[in-house]
XYZ file of N, CA and C in Angstrom:
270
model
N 6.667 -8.648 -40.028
C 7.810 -7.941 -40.551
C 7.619 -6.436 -40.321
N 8.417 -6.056 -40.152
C 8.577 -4.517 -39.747
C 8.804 -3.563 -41.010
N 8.330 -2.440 -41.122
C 8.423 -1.492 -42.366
C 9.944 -0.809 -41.979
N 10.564 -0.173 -42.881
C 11.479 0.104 -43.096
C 11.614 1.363 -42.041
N 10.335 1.901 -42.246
C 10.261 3.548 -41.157
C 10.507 3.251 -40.215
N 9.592 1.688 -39.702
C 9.757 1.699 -38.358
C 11.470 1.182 -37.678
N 12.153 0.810 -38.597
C 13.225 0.227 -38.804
C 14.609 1.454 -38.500
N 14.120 2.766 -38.718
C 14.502 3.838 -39.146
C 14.446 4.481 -37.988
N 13.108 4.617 -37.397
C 12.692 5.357 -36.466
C 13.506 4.580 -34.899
N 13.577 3.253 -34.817
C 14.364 2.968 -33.809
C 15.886 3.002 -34.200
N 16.146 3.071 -34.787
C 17.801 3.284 -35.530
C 18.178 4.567 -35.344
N 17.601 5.022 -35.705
C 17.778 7.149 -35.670
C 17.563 7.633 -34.298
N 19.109 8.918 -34.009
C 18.743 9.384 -32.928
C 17.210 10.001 -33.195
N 17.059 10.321 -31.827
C 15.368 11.069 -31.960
C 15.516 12.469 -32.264
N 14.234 12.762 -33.083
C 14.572 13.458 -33.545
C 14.829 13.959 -35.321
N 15.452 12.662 -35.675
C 16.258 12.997 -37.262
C 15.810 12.552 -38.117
N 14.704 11.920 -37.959
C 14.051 12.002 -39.191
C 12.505 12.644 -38.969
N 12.697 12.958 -37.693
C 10.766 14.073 -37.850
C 11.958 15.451 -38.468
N 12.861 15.642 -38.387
C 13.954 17.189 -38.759
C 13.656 16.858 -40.486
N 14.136 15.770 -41.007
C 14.666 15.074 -42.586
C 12.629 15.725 -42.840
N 12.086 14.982 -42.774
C 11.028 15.286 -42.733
C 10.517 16.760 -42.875
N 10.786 17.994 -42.130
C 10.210 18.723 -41.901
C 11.018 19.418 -43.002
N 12.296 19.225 -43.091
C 12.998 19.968 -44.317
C 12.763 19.645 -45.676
N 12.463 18.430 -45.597
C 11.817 18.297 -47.000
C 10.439 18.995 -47.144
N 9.793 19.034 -46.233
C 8.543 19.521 -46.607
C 8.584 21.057 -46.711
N 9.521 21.884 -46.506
C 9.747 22.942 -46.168
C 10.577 23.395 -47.739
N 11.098 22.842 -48.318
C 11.779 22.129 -49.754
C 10.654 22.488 -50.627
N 9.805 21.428 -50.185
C 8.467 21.836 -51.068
C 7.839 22.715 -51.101
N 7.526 23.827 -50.251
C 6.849 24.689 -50.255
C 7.459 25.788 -50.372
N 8.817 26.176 -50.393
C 9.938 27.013 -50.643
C 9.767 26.794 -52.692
N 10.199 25.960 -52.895
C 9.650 25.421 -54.362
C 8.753 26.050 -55.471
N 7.333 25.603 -54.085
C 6.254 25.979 -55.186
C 6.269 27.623 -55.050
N 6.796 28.191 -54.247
C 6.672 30.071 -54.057
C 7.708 30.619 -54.685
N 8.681 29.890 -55.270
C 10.198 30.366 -55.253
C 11.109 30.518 -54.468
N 10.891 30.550 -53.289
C 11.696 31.058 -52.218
C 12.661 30.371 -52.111
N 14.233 31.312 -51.270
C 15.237 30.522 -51.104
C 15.786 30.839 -49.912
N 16.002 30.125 -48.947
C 16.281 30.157 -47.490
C 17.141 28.897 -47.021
N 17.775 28.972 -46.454
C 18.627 27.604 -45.586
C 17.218 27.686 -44.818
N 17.187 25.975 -44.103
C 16.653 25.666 -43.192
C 17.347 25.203 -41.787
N 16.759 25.303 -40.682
C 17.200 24.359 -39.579
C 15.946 24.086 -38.947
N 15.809 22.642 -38.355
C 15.161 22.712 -37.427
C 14.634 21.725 -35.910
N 14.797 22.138 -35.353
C 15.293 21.110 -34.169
C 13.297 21.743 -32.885
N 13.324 20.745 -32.335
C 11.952 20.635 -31.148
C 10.686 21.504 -31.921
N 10.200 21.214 -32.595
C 9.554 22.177 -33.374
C 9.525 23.694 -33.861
N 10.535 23.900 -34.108
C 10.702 25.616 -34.536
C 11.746 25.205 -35.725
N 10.679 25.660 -36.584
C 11.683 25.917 -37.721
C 12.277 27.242 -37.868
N 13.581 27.205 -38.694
C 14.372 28.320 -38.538
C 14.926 28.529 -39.847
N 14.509 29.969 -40.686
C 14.592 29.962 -41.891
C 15.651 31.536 -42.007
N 16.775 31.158 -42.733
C 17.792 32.073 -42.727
C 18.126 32.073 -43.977
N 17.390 34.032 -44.018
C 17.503 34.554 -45.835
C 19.049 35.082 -45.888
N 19.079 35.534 -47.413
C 20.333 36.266 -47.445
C 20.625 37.110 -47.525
N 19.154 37.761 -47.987
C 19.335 39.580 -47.758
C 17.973 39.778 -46.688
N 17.860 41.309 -46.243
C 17.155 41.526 -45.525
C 15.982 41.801 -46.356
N 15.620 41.676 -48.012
C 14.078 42.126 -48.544
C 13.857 40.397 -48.624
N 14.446 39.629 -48.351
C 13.803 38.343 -48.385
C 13.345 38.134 -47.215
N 14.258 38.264 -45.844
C 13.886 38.045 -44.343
C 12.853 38.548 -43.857
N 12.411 39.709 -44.584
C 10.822 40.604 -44.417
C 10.467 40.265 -45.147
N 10.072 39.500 -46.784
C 9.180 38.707 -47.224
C 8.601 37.229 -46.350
N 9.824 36.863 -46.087
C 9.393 35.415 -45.494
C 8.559 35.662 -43.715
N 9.216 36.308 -43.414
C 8.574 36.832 -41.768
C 7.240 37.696 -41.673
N 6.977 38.227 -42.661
C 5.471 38.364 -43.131
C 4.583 37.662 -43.609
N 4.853 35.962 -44.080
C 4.757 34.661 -44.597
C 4.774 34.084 -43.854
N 5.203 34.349 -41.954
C 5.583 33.093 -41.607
C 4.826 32.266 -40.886
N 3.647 32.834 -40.880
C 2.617 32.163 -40.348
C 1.976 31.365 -41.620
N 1.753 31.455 -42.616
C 1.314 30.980 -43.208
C 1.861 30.006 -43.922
N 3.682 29.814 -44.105
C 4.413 29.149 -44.669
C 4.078 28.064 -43.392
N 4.216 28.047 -42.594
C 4.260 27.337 -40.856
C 3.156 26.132 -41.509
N 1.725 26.585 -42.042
C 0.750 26.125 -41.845
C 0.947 25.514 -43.121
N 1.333 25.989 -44.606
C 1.904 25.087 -45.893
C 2.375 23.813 -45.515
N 3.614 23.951 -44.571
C 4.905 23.111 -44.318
C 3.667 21.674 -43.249
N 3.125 22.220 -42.827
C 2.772 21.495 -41.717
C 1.415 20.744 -42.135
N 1.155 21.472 -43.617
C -0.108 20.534 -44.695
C 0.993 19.553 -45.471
N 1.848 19.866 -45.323
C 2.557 18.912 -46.618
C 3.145 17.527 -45.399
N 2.843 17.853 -44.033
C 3.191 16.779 -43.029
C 2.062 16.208 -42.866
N 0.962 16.562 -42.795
C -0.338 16.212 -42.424
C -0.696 16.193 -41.055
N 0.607 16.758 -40.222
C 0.198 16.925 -38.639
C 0.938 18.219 -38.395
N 0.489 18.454 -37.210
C 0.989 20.174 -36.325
C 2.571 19.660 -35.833
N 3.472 19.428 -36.939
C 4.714 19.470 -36.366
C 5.227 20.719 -35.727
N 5.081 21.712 -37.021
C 6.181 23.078 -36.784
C 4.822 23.906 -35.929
N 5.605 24.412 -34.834
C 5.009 24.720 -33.521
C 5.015 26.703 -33.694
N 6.549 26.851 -34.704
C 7.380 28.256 -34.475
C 8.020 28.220 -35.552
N 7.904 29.416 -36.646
C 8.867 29.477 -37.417
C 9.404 30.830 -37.666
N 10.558 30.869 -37.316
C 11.301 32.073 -37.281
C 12.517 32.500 -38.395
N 12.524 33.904 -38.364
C 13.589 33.831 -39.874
C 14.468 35.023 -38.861
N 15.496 34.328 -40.091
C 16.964 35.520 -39.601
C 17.560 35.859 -41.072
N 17.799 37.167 -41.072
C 18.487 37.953 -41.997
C 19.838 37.676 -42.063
N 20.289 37.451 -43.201
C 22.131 37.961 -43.835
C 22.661 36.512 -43.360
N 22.378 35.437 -43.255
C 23.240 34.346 -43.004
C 22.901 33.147 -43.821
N 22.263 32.994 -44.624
C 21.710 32.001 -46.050
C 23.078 31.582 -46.379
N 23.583 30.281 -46.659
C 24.743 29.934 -47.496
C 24.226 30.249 -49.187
């Protein structure tokens, strides 16, 4: 019998659930710091968009190290690149 992931993983374009995945984990570690950012993220680069510019220079001074949080809470070297952009946060 087949597990549900694997059930998932051929069902799902490619792609959408290593993304579901990386945003949740990115969820979590946004969480435990406070932080608040939209996410995107597509071929390994995550893409984190603050809403003012003293957050976009908090997080982009972080972003090596948030990279390496996000990518402990995966347990593998997903996020390759993580980049932030100022003034566009919903």
């Amino acid at each position: 019998m087949r597990s549900l992931r694997e059930l998932l993983e051929r069902a799902a374009p490619p792609g959408v659930l290593e993304a579901a995945r990386v945003l949740q984990a990115w969820e979590k570690v946004a969480g435990e710091d406070g932080l608040r950012a939209d996410a995107e993220y597509r071929s390994g680069r995550l893409v984190l968009s603050a809403s003012t510019s003293a957050d976009a220079q908090e997080l982009a001074l972080r972003s090596e190290s948030l990279r390496r949080r996000v990518n402990q809470h995966l347990g593998a070297e997903v996020v390759r690149e993580l980049r932030v952009r100022s003034g566009t946060a919903r």
